[in-house]
Short mmCIF file of C-alpha atoms in Angstrom, two decimals:
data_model
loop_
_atom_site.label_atom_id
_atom_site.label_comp_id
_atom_site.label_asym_id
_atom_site.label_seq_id
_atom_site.Cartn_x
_atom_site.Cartn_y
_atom_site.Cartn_z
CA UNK A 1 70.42 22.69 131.66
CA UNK A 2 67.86 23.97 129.04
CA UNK A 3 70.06 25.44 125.77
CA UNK A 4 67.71 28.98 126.14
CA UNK A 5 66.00 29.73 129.44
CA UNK A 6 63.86 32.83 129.71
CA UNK A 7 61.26 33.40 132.28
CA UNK A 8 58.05 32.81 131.02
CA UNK A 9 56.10 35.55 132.88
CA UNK A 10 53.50 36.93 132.18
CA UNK A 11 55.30 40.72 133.08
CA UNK A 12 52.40 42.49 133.73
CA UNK A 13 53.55 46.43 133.10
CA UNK A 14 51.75 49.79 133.12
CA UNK A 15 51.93 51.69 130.18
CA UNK A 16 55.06 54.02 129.95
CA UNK A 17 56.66 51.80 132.26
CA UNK A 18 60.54 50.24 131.14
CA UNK A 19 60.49 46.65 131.30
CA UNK A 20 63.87 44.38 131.10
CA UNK A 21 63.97 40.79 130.02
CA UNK A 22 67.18 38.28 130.13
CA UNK A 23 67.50 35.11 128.30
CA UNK A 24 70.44 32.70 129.14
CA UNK A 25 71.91 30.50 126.64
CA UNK A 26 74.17 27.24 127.42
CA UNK A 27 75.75 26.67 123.98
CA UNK A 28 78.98 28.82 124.22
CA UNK A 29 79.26 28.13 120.44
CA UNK A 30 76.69 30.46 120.05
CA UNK A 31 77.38 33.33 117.37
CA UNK A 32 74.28 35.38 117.09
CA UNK A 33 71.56 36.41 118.75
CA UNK A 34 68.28 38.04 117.90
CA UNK A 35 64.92 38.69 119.63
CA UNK A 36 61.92 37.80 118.35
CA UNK A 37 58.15 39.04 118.85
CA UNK A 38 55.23 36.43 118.61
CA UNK A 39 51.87 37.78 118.78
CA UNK A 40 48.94 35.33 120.26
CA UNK A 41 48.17 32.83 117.46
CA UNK A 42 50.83 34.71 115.14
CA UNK A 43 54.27 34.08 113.59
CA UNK A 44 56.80 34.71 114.79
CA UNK A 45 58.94 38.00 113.46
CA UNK A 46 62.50 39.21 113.93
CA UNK A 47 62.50 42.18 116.42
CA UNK A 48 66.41 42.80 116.40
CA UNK A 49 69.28 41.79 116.42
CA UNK A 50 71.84 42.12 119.28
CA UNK A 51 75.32 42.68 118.77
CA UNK A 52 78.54 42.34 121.00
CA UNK A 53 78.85 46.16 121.59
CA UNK A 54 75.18 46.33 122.16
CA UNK A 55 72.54 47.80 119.95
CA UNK A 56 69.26 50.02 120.14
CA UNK A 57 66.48 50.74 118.06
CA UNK A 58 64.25 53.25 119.36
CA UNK A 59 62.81 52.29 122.43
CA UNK A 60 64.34 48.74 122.21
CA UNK A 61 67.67 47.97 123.92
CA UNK A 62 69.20 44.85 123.56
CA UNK A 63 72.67 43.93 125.25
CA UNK A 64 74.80 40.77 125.14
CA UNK A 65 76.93 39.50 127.78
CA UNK A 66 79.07 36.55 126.32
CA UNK A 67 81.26 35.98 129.33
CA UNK A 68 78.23 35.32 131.56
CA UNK A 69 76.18 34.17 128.40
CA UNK A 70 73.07 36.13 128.78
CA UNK A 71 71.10 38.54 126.29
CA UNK A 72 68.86 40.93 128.09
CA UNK A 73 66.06 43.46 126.04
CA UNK A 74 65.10 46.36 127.30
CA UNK A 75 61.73 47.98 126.39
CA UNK A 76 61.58 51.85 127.71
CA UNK A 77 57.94 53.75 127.70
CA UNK A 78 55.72 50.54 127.17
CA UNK A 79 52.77 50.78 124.11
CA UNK A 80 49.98 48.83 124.35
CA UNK A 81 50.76 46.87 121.60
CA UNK A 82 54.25 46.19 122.37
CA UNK A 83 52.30 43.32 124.47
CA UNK A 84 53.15 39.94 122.87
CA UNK A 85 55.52 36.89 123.78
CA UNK A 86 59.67 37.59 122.97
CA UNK A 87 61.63 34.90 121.92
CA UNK A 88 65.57 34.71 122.66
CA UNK A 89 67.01 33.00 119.96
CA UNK A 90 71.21 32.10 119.79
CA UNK A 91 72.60 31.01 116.91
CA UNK A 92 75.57 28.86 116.07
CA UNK A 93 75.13 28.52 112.68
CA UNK A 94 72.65 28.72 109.96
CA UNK A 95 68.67 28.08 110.51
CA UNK A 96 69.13 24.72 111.33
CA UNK A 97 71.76 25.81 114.04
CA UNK A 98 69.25 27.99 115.90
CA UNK A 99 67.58 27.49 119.17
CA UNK A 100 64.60 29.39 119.82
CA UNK A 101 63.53 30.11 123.76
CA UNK A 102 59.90 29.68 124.72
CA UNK A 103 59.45 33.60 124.87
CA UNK A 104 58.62 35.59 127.84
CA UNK A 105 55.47 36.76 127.78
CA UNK A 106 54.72 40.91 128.30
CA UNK A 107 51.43 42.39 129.25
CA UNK A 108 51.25 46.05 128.95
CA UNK A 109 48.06 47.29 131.05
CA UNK A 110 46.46 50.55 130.29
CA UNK B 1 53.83 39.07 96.65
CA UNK B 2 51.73 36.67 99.15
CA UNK B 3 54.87 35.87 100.89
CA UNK B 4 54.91 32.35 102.75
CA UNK B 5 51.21 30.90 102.66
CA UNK B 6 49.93 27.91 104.55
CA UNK B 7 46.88 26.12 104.42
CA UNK B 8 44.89 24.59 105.99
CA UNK B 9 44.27 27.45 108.77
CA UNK B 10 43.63 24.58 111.27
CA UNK B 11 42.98 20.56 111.42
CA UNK B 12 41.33 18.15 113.47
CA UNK B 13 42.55 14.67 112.37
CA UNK B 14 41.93 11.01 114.36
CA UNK B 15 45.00 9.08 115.28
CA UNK B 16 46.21 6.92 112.42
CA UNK B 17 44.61 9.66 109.81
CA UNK B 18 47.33 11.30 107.44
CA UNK B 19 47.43 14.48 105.99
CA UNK B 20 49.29 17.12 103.98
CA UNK B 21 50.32 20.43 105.51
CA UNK B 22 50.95 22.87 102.49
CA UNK B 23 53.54 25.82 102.37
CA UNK B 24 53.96 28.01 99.23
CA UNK B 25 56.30 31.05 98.39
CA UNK B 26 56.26 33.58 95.89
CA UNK B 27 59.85 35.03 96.89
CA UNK B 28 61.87 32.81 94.95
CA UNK B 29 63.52 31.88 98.33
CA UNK B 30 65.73 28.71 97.45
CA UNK B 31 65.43 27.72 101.93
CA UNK B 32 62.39 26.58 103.43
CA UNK B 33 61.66 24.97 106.65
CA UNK B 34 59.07 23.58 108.66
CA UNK B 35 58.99 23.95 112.47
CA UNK B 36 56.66 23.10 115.51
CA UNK B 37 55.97 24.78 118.16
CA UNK B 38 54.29 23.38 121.95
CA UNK B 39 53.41 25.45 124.46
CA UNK B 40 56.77 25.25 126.96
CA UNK B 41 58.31 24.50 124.10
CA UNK B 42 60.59 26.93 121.25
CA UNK B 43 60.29 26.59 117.85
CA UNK B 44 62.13 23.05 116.81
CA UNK B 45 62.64 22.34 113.41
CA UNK B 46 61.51 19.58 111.87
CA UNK B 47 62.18 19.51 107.79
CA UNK B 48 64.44 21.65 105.89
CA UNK B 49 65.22 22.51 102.16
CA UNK B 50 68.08 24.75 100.52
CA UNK B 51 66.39 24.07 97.02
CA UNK B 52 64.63 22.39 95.06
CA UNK B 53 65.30 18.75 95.02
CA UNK B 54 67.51 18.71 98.33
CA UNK B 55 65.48 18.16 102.10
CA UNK B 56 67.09 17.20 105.20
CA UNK B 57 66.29 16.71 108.48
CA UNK B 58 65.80 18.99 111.42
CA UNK B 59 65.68 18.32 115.33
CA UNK B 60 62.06 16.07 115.34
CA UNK B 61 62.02 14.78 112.15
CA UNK B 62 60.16 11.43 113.41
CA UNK B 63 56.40 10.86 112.10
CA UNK B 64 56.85 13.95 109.07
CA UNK B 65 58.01 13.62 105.39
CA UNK B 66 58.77 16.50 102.82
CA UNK B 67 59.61 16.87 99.76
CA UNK B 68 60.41 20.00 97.47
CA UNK B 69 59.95 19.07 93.39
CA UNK B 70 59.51 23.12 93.26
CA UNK B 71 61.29 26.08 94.43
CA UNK B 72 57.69 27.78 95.66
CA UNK B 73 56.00 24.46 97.39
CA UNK B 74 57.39 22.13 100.48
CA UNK B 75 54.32 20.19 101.68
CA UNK B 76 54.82 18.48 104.96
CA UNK B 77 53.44 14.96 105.19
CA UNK B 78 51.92 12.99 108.35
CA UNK B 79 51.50 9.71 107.38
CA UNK B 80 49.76 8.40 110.22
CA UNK B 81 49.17 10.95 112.87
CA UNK B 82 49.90 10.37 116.34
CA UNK B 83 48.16 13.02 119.63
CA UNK B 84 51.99 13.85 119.69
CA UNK B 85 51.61 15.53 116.59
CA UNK B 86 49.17 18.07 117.82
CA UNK B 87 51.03 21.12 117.37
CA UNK B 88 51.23 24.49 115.62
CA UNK B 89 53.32 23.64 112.58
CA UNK B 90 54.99 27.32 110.46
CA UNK B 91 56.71 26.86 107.01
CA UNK B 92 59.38 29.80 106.48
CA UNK B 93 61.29 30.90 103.49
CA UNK B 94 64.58 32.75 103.42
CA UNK B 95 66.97 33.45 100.68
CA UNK B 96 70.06 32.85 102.76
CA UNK B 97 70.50 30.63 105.66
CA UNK B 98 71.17 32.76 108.38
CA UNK B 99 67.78 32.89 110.87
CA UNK B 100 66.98 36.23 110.35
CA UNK B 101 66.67 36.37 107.02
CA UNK B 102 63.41 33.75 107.44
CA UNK B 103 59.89 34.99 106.65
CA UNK B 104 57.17 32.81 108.91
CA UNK B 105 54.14 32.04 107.62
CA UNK B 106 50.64 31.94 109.36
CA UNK B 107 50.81 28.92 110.72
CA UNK B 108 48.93 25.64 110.76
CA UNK B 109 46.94 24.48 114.18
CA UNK B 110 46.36 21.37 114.09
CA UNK B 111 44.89 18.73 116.68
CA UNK B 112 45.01 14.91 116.90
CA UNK B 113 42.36 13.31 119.02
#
C-alpha cells in the first residue's frame, strides 16, 4: 500500500460548485497533516493545516479522521483560480519525516 | 528579500554530462533541502541541511551530492547524469524543521537525453 493515496483526477467542477477531496495515509505514526496547492509548473505552497478537531479557513474545510486515517478538504463556492493540483502531506516528524501525495488535480470550469 | 532562488530555470544535459543545480536564500534559514518531483510521483527528498557545514541524506540520495560551506547557498551536484535524473528538482528553506515552515523555490526542469 502507497504511504499517501489521493485520486489523481482531474475533478472537473463548475464554478460555485463545493468540491471534496480525501487523501489516505498508511503510516499511523503520522502526526500532522497539511494540504498543499501546486500550480502547473509552480512550487508548491502550504494551503493549511488540518487539525484533530478539524479546521476552516474561509471557504476551505479540512477534516482529519485518525481512526480510519484519512484527511479530506473541502472547497465550498469554487473560484477560477482555486484550479491547481492539492497535495496531502502527513507528517511524522520533521521535513525529512514528510510524505507528500501526488496531488489531486481540480479544474474549475467557468 | 528574494526568498529561495534557483537557477538554472531549465536544463537539457546528455547522459554522462554533470552539472550544478544552484539554490540561494536570503532568509537566514539555517534548513535547506532539495527534493524531486515525477509526474505519479510526490515530492521525495533527496539532500538535506540544518546548517552550514552539516548535509545528510534524504529518501533518493543516489546519483546527487551537496554541500553547504554557507548558510545562503546548497548547490546540488550530478556528477554524471543518468535519463533517471530527468526531473523537476525545488530547493526550500525553513527556519525550523517542521514542513510547513518550508519556503519552495521556483524550481529547476531539467531533462537528460
Amino acid at each position: 500500500r502507497k504511504e499517501v493515496e489521493q485520486d489523481p483526477g482531474p475533478f472537473n467542477v463548475p464554478e460555485g460548485a463545493t468540491v471534496a477531496f480525501n487523501c489516505t495515509y498508511s503510516n499511523s505514526a503520522s502526526q500532522s497533516f497539511f494540504w498543499y496547492r501546486q500550480d502547473c509548473r509552480k512550487e508548491p505552497k502550504l494551503l493549511m493545516s488540518v487539525y484533530s478537531s478539524g479546521n476552516e479557513d474561509g471557504r476551505f474545510t479540512a477534516q482529519l479522521n485518525r481512526a480510519s486515517q484519512y484527511i479530506s478538504l473541502l472547497i465550498r463556492d469554487s473560484k477560477l483560480s482555486d484550479s491547481a493540483t492539492y497535495l496531502c502531506v502527513p507528517a511524522s516528524g520533521g521535513y525529512q519525516k514528510v510524505t507528500f501525495g501526488i496531488g489531486t488535480k481540480l479544474q474549475v470550469i467557468p | 528579500n528574494a526568498g529561495v532562488t534557483q537557477t538554472p530555470k531549465f536544463q537539457v544535459l546528455k547522459t554522462g554530462q554533470s552539472m550544478t543545480l544552484q539554490c540561494a536564500q536570503d532568509m537566514n534559514h539555517e534548513y535547506m533541502s532539495w527534493y524531486r518531483q515525477d509526474p505519479g510521483m510526490g515530492l521525495r527528498l533527496i539532500h538535506y541541511s540544518v546548517g552550514a557545514g552539516i548535509t545528510d541524506q534524504g529518501e533518493v540520495p543516489n546519483g546527487y551530492n551537496v554541500s553547504r560551506s554557507t548558510t545562503e547557498d546548497f548547490p546540488l551536484r550530478l556528477l554524471s547524469a543518468a535519463p533517471s535524473q530527468t526531473s523537476v528538482y525545488f530547493c526550500a528553506s525553513s527556519l525550523g524543521q517542521g514542513v510547513e515552515t518550508q519556503y519552495f523555490g521556483p524550481g529547476t526542469r531539467l531533462l537528460v537525453l
